[in-house]
Coordinates of C-alpha atoms in Angstrom, one line a residue:
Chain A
X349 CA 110.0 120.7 99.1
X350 CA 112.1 120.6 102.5
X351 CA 109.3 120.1 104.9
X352 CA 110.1 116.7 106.2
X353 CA 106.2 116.2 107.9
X354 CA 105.7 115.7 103.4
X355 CA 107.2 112.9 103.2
X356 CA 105.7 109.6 102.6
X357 CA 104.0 107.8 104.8
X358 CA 104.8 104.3 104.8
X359 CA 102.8 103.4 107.9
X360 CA 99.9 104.3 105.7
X361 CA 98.9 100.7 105.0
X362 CA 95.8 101.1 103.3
X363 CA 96.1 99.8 99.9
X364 CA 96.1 102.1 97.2
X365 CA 93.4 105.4 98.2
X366 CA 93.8 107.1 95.1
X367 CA 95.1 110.6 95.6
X368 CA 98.5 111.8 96.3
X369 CA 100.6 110.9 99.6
X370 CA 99.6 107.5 99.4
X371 CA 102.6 105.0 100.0
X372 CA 102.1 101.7 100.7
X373 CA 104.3 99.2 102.6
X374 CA 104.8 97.8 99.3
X375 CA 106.0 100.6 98.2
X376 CA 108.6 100.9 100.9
X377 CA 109.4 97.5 100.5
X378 CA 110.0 98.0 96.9
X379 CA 112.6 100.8 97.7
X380 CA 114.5 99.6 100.7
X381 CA 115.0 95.5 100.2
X382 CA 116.0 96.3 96.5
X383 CA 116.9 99.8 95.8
X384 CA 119.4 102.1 97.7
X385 CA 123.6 102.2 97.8
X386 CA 124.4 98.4 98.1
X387 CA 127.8 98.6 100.4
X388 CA 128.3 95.0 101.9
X389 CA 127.5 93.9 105.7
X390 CA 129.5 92.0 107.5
X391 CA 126.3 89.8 107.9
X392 CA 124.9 88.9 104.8
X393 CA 120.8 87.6 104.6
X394 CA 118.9 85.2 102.7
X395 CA 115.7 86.6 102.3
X396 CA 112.5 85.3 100.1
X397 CA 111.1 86.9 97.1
X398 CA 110.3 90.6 97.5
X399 CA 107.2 89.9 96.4
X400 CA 106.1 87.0 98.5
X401 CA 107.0 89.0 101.8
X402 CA 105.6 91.7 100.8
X403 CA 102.1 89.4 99.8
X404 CA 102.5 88.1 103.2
X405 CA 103.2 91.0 105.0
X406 CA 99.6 92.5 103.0
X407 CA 97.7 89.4 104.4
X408 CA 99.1 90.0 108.0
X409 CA 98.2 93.9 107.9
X410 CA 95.0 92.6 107.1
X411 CA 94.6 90.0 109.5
X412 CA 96.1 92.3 112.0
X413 CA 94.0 94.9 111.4
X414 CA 90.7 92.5 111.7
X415 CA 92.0 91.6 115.0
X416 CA 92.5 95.0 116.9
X417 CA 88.7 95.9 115.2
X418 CA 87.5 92.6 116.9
X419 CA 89.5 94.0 120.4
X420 CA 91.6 91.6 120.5
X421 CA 95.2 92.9 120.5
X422 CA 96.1 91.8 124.1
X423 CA 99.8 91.2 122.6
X424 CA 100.5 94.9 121.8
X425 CA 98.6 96.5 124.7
X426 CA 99.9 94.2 127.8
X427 CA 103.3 94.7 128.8
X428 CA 103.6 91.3 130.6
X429 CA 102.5 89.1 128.3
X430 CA 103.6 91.1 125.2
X431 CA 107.5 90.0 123.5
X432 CA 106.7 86.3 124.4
X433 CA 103.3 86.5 123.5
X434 CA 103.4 88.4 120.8
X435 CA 106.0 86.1 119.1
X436 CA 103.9 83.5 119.4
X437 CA 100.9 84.9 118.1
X438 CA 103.0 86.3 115.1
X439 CA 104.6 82.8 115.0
X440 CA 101.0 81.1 114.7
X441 CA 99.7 83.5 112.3
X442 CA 102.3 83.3 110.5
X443 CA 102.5 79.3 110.0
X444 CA 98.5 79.7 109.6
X445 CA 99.7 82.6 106.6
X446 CA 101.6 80.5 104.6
X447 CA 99.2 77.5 104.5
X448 CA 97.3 80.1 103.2
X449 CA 98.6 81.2 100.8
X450 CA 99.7 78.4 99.5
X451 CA 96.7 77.7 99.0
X452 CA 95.8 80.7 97.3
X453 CA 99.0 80.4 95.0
X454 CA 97.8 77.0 93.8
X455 CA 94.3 77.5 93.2
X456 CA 96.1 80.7 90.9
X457 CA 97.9 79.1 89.0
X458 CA 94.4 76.9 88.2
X459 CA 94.5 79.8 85.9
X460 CA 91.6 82.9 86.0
X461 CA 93.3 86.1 88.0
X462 CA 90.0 87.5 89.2
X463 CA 89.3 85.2 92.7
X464 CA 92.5 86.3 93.8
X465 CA 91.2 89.7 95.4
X466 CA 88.1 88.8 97.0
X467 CA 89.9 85.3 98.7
X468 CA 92.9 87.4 99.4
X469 CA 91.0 90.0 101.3
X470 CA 88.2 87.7 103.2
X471 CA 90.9 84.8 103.9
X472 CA 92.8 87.0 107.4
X473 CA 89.1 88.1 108.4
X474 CA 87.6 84.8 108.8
X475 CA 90.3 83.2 109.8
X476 CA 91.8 85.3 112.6
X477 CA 89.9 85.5 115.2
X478 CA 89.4 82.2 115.8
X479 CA 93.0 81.5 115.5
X480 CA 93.6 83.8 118.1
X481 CA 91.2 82.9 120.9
X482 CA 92.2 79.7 120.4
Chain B
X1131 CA 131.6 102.1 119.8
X1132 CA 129.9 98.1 119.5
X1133 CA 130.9 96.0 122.1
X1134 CA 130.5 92.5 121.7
X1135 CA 126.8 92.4 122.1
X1136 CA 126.1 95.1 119.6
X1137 CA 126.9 95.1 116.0
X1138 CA 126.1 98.1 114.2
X1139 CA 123.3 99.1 111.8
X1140 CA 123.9 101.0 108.9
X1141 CA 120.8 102.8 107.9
X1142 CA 121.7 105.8 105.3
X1143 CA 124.4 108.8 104.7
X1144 CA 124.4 112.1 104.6
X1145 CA 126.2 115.0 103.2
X1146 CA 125.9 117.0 106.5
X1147 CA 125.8 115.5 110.1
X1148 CA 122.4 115.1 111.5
X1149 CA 122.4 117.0 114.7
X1150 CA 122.2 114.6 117.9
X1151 CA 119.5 115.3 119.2
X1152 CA 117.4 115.3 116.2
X1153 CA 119.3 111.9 115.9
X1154 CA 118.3 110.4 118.8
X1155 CA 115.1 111.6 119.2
X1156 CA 114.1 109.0 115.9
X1157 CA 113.5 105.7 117.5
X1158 CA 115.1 103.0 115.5
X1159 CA 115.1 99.0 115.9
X1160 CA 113.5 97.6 118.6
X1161 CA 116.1 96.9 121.3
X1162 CA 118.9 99.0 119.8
X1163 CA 120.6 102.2 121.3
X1164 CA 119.9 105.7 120.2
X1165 CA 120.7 106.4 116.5
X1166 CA 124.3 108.1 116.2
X1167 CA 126.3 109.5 113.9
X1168 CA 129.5 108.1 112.0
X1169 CA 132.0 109.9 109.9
X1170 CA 133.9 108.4 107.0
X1171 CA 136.1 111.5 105.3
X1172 CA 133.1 113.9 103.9
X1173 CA 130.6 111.2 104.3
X1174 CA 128.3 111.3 107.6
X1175 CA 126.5 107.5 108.6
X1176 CA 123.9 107.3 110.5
X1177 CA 123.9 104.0 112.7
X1178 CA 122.4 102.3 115.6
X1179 CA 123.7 99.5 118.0
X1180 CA 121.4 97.0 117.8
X1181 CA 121.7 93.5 119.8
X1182 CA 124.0 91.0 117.8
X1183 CA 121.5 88.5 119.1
X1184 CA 118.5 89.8 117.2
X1185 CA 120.9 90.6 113.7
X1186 CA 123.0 87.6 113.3
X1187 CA 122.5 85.7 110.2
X1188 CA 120.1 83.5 110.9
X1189 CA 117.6 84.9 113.3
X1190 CA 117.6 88.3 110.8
X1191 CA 116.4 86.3 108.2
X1192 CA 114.4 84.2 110.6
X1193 CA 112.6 87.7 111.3
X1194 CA 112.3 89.3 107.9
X1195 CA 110.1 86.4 106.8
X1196 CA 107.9 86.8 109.6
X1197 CA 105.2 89.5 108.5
X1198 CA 105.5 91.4 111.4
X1199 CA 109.0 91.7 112.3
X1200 CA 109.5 93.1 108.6
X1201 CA 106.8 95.3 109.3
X1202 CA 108.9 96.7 112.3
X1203 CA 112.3 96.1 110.9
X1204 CA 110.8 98.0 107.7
X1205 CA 109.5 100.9 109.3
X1206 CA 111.9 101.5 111.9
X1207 CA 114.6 101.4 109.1
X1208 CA 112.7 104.0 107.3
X1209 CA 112.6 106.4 110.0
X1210 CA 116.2 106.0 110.1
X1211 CA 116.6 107.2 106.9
X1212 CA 114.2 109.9 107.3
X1213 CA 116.2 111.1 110.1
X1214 CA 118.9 112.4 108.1
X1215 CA 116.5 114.2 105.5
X1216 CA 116.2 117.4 107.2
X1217 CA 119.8 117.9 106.4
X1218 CA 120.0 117.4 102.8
X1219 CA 121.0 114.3 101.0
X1220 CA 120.2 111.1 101.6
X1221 CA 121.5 107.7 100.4
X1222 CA 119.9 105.2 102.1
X1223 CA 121.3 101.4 102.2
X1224 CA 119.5 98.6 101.8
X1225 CA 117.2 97.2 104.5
X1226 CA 120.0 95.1 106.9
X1227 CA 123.0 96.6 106.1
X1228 CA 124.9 95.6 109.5
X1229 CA 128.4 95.5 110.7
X1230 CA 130.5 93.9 113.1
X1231 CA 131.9 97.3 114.4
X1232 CA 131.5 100.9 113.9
X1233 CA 135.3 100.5 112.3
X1234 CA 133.9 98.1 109.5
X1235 CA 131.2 100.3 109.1
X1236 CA 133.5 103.3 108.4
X1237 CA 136.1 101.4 106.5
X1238 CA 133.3 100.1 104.0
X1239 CA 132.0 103.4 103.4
X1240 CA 135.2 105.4 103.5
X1241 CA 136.1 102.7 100.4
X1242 CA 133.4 104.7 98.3
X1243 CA 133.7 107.6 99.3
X1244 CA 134.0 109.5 96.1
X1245 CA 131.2 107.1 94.7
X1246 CA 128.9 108.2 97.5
X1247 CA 129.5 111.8 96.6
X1248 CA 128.7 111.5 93.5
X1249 CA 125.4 110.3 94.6
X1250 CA 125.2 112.9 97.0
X1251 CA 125.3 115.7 94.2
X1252 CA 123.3 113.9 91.8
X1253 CA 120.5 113.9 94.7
X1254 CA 120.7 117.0 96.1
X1255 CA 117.7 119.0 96.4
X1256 CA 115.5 116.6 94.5
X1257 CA 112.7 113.6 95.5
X1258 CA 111.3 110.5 94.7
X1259 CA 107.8 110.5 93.5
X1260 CA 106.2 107.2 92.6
X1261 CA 103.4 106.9 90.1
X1262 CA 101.7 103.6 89.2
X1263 CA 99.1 103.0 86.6
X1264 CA 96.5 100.3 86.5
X1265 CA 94.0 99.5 84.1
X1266 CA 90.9 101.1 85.0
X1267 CA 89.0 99.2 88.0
X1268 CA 86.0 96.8 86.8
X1269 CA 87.6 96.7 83.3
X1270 CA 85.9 94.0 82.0
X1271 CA 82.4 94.6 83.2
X1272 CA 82.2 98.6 82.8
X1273 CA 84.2 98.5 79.9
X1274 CA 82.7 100.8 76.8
X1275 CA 81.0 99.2 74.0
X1276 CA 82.1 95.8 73.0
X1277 CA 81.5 93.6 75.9
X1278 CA 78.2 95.4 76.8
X1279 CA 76.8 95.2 73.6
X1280 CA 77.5 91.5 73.5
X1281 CA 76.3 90.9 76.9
X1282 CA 73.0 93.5 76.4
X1283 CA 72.1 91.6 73.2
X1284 CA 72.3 87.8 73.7
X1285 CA 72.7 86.0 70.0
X1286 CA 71.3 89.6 69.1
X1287 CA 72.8 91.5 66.4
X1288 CA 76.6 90.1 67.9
X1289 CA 79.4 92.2 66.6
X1290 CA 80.8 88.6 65.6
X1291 CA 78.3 88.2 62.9
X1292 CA 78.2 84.2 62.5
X1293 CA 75.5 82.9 64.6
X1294 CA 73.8 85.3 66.2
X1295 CA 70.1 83.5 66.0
X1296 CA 70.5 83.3 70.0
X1297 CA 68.4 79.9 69.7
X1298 CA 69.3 76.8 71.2
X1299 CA 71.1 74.1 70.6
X1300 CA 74.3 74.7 68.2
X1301 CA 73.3 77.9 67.0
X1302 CA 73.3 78.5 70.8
X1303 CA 77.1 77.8 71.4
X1304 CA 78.1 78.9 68.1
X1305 CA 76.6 82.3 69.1
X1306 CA 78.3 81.9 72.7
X1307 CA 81.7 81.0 71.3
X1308 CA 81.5 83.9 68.8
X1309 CA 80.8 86.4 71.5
X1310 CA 83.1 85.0 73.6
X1311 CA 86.1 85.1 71.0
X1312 CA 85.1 89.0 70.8
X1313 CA 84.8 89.6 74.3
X1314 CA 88.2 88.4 74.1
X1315 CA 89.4 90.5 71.4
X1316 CA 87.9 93.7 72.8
X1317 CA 89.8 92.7 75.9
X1318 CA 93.2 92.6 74.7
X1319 CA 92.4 95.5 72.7
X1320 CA 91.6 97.4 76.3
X1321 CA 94.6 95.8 77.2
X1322 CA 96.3 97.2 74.3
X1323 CA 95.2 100.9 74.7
X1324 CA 95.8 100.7 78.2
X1325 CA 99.0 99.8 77.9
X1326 CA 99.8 102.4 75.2
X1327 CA 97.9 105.2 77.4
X1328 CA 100.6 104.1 80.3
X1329 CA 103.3 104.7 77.8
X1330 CA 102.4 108.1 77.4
X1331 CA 101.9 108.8 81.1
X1332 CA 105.3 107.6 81.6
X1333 CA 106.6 109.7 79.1
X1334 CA 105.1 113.0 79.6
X1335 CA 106.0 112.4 83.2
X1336 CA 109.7 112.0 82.1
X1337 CA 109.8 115.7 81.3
X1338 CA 109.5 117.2 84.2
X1339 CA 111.9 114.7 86.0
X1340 CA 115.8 114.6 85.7
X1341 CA 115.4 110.8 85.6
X1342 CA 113.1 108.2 85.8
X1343 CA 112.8 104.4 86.8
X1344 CA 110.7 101.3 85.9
X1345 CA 110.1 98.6 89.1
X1346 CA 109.0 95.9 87.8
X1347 CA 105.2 96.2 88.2
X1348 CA 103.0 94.6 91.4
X1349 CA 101.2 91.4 90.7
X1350 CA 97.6 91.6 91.5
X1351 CA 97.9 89.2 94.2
X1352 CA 100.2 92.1 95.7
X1353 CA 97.9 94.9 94.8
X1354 CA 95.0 93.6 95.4
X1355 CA 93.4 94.8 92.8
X1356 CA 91.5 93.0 89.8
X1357 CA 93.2 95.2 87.4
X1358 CA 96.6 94.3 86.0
X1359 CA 99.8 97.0 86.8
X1360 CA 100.9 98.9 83.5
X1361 CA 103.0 100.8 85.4
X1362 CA 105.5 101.4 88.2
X1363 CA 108.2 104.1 87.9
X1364 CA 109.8 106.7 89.8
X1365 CA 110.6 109.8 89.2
X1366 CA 113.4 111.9 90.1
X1367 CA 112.1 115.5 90.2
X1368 CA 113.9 118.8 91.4
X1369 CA 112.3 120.9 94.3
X1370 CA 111.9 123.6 91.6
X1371 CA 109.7 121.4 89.2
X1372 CA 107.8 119.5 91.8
X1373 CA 105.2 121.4 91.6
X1374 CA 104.9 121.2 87.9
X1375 CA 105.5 117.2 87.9
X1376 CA 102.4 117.1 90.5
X1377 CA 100.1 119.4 88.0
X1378 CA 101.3 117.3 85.2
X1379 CA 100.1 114.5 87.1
X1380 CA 96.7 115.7 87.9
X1381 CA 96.5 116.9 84.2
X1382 CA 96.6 113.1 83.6
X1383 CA 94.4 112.3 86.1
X1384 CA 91.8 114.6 84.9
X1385 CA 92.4 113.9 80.8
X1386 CA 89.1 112.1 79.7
X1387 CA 91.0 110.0 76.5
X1388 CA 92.9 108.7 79.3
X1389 CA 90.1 106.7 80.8
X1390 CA 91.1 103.3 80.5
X1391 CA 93.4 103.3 83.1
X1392 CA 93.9 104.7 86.3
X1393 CA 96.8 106.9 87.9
X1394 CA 97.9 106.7 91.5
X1395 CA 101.4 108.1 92.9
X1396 CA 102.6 109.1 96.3
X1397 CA 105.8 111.2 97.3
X1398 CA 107.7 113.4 97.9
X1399 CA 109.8 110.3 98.9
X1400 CA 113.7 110.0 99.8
X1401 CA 115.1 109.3 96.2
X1402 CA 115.5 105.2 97.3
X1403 CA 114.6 104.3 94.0
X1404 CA 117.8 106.9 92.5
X1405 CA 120.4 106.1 95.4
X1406 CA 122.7 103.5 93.5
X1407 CA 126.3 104.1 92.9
X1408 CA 126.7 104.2 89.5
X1409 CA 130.6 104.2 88.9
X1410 CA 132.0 100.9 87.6
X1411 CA 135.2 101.8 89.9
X1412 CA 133.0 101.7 92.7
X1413 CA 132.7 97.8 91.9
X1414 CA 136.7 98.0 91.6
X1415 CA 137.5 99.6 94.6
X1416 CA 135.6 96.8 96.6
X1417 CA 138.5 94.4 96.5
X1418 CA 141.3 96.4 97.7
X1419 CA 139.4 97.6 100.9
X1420 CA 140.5 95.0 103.1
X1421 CA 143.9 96.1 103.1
X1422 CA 142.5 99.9 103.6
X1423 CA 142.9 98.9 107.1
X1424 CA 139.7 97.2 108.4
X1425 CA 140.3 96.8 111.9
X1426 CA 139.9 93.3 112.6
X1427 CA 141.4 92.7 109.4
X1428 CA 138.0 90.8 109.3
X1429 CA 137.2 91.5 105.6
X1430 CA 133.8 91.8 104.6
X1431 CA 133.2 88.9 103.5
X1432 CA 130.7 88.1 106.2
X1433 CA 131.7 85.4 108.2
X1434 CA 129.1 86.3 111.4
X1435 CA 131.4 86.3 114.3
X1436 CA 129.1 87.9 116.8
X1437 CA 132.1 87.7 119.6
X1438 CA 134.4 90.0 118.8
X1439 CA 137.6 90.1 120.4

């Protein structure tokens, strides 16, 4: 297939509709921090675990998501306050994310699998909001 | 091209030279110029200048692990490696791949050149597809028989036999433990058959692809999902079969003995998962690059400078 319009979509972040065309960013993830021609940088990174970006980056998606249904996505839509604001309100969720989910990671390895999905999903939604309006 | 402020962000190559516009009508990282091309020998690069300030060392990985900035930085370095698509193969470089100048940039790649051909040819007219399989959803509660019947028939007539007087007391637990132990069993053996059912999915999937990948499979806490990941592979599949990988795929879907798990794929995508350069000399001509006349007679050793001279 040449069409280019078939490719992929990795802005698709829904996770996993079943059918075909559905990417995920942890699917792109996947593919472009670990796979591809590795020629060295002249800058080299330290990044985390794949993984735990990529668990982060689901949480945010959600959280994200949660926010802009609740209307409140004054960072992307107003050009004044938006870089500076925006960094801060990634910054905050971000430090708010982690406590999370470190949370999350030690209450998993208490052992039992199955809370994971139902914490993981509800934790952005209650927790936004509130977070944002300060 | 970079001056001083600008370092340069290697995003793919190509076999043939995106045209400009098409170029820089894809809009790359945030704060960067338009994307351009490169040439190294038969090798085509296709770069951006993108603020030093916002790609040095630190503050890169300072923004990768922030959710949203590799959000951004992950997209935008997709579409970068989409651009080149349109005119036939693509090897894209890792997420981050930046240089000091568009010299380094051209050195480093002009150092594997025939490497990078060789990919080129390998992944010509061919794309990624990506197929996952999961253990069916709700596994342990809508499983077939075994758990149900123990569950339906409390200290009934329990598959585990011993004691099955569903009384109280210690015939009570005995009978709990007993159906326990066989929920137990039936659930590995689940786990068993689903793992063998993803076997066969991967393999019959194998045929109509020229190669084939394993990624180490999602956690559920990535996923999301109850159900554990049996499988993650990709699939290199020619334009000419892609059609018959996709009905393969749906024949799978669609096969009632393979219940117990669940299929889910998405492509076409750029072969990411197939763009490695294979050639152990490709390793060996690393070293010798630095003398192949990097400009600065920087190296590549990374040393962020971010005022060049």
């Amino acid at each position: 297939m040449t069409d280019v319009s078939g490719w992929a979509d990795p802005e698709d972040t829904t996770v996993y509709v079943p059918g075909p065309n559905n990417s995920t960013l942890a699917d792109l993830l996947e593919r472009i921090l670990d796979k591809g021609v590795v020629i060295a940088g002249d800058i080299k990174i330290d990044l985390l675990d794949i993984e735990l970006l990529t668990i982060r980056l689901r949480l945010f998606i959600a959280s994200v998501d949660t926010a802009k249904r609740a209307g409140i996505d004054w960072w992307e839509t107003d050009p004044a306050m938006s870089s500076r604001a925006a960094r801060d309100a990634l910054t905050e969720e971000n430090e708010m994310l982690r406590e999370r989910l470190a949370a999350l990671e030690s209450r998993l390895e208490g052992g039992s699998g199955s809370p994971s999905t139902p914490t993981t999903r509800s934790t952005p939604t209650e927790s936004t909001p509130e977070n944002r309006v300060r | 091209m970079s001056s001083s402020d600008t370092v340069t962000y290697l995003f793919a190559l190509c076999a043939a030279r995106p045209p400009d516009e098409a170029l820089s009508a894809v809009a790359g990282h945030s704060g960067g110029g338009p994307l351009r091309a490169l040439r190294a020998g038969a090798v085509h690069l296709i770069v951006q200048d993108v603020p030093a300030a916002d790609f040095d060392e630190r503050t890169l990985a300072d923004r990768l692990n922030r959710p949203g900035d590799l959000r951004r930085c992950a997209l935008a370095h997709h579409r970068g490696v989409a651009a080149g698509a349109p005119c036939g193969p693509v090897v894209p470089l890792p997420m981050a791949t930046v240089y000091l100048s568009d010299d380094n940039a051209v050195a480093a790649v002009a150092a594997r050149e025939e490497a990078v051909l060789a990919v080129f040819r390998r992944l010509t007219g061919r794309t990624e597809w990506a197929v996952k399989v999961h253990a069916a959803p709700g596994e342990p509660a809508g499983s077939p028989a075994p758990p149900a019947a123990a569950r339906a028939a409390p200290g009934g007539t329990g598959t585990g036999g011993t004691g099955d007087s569903g009384g109280s007391g210690a015939a009570g637990g005995r009978s709990y433990l007993s159906r326990a132990s066989a929920r137990q069993r039936s659930r590995r053996d689940l786990h068993e058959t689903a793992r063998a059912v993803a076997r066969t999915v991967d393999l019959t999937l194998r045929r109509y692809a020229v190669d084939a990948t394993a990624h180490r499979p999602q956690s559920e806490r990535l996923t999301g999902r109850r159900a554990p990941q049996l499988l993650n592979a990709a699939y290199l599949v020619d334009d000419a079969r892609h059609r018959e990988f996709t009905a393969a795929l749906e024949r799978l879907r669609a096969d009632e003995r393979l219940r117990e798990v669940e299929i889910t794929s998405s492509g076409p995508w750029i072969p990411y998962s197939f763009a490695r350069l294979d050639e152990p000399e490709a390793m060996a001509v690393a070293t010798p690059e630095a003398t192949a006349g990097v400009t600065a007679g920087a190296g590549v050793a990374g040393v962020p400078k971010t005022g060049a001279p």
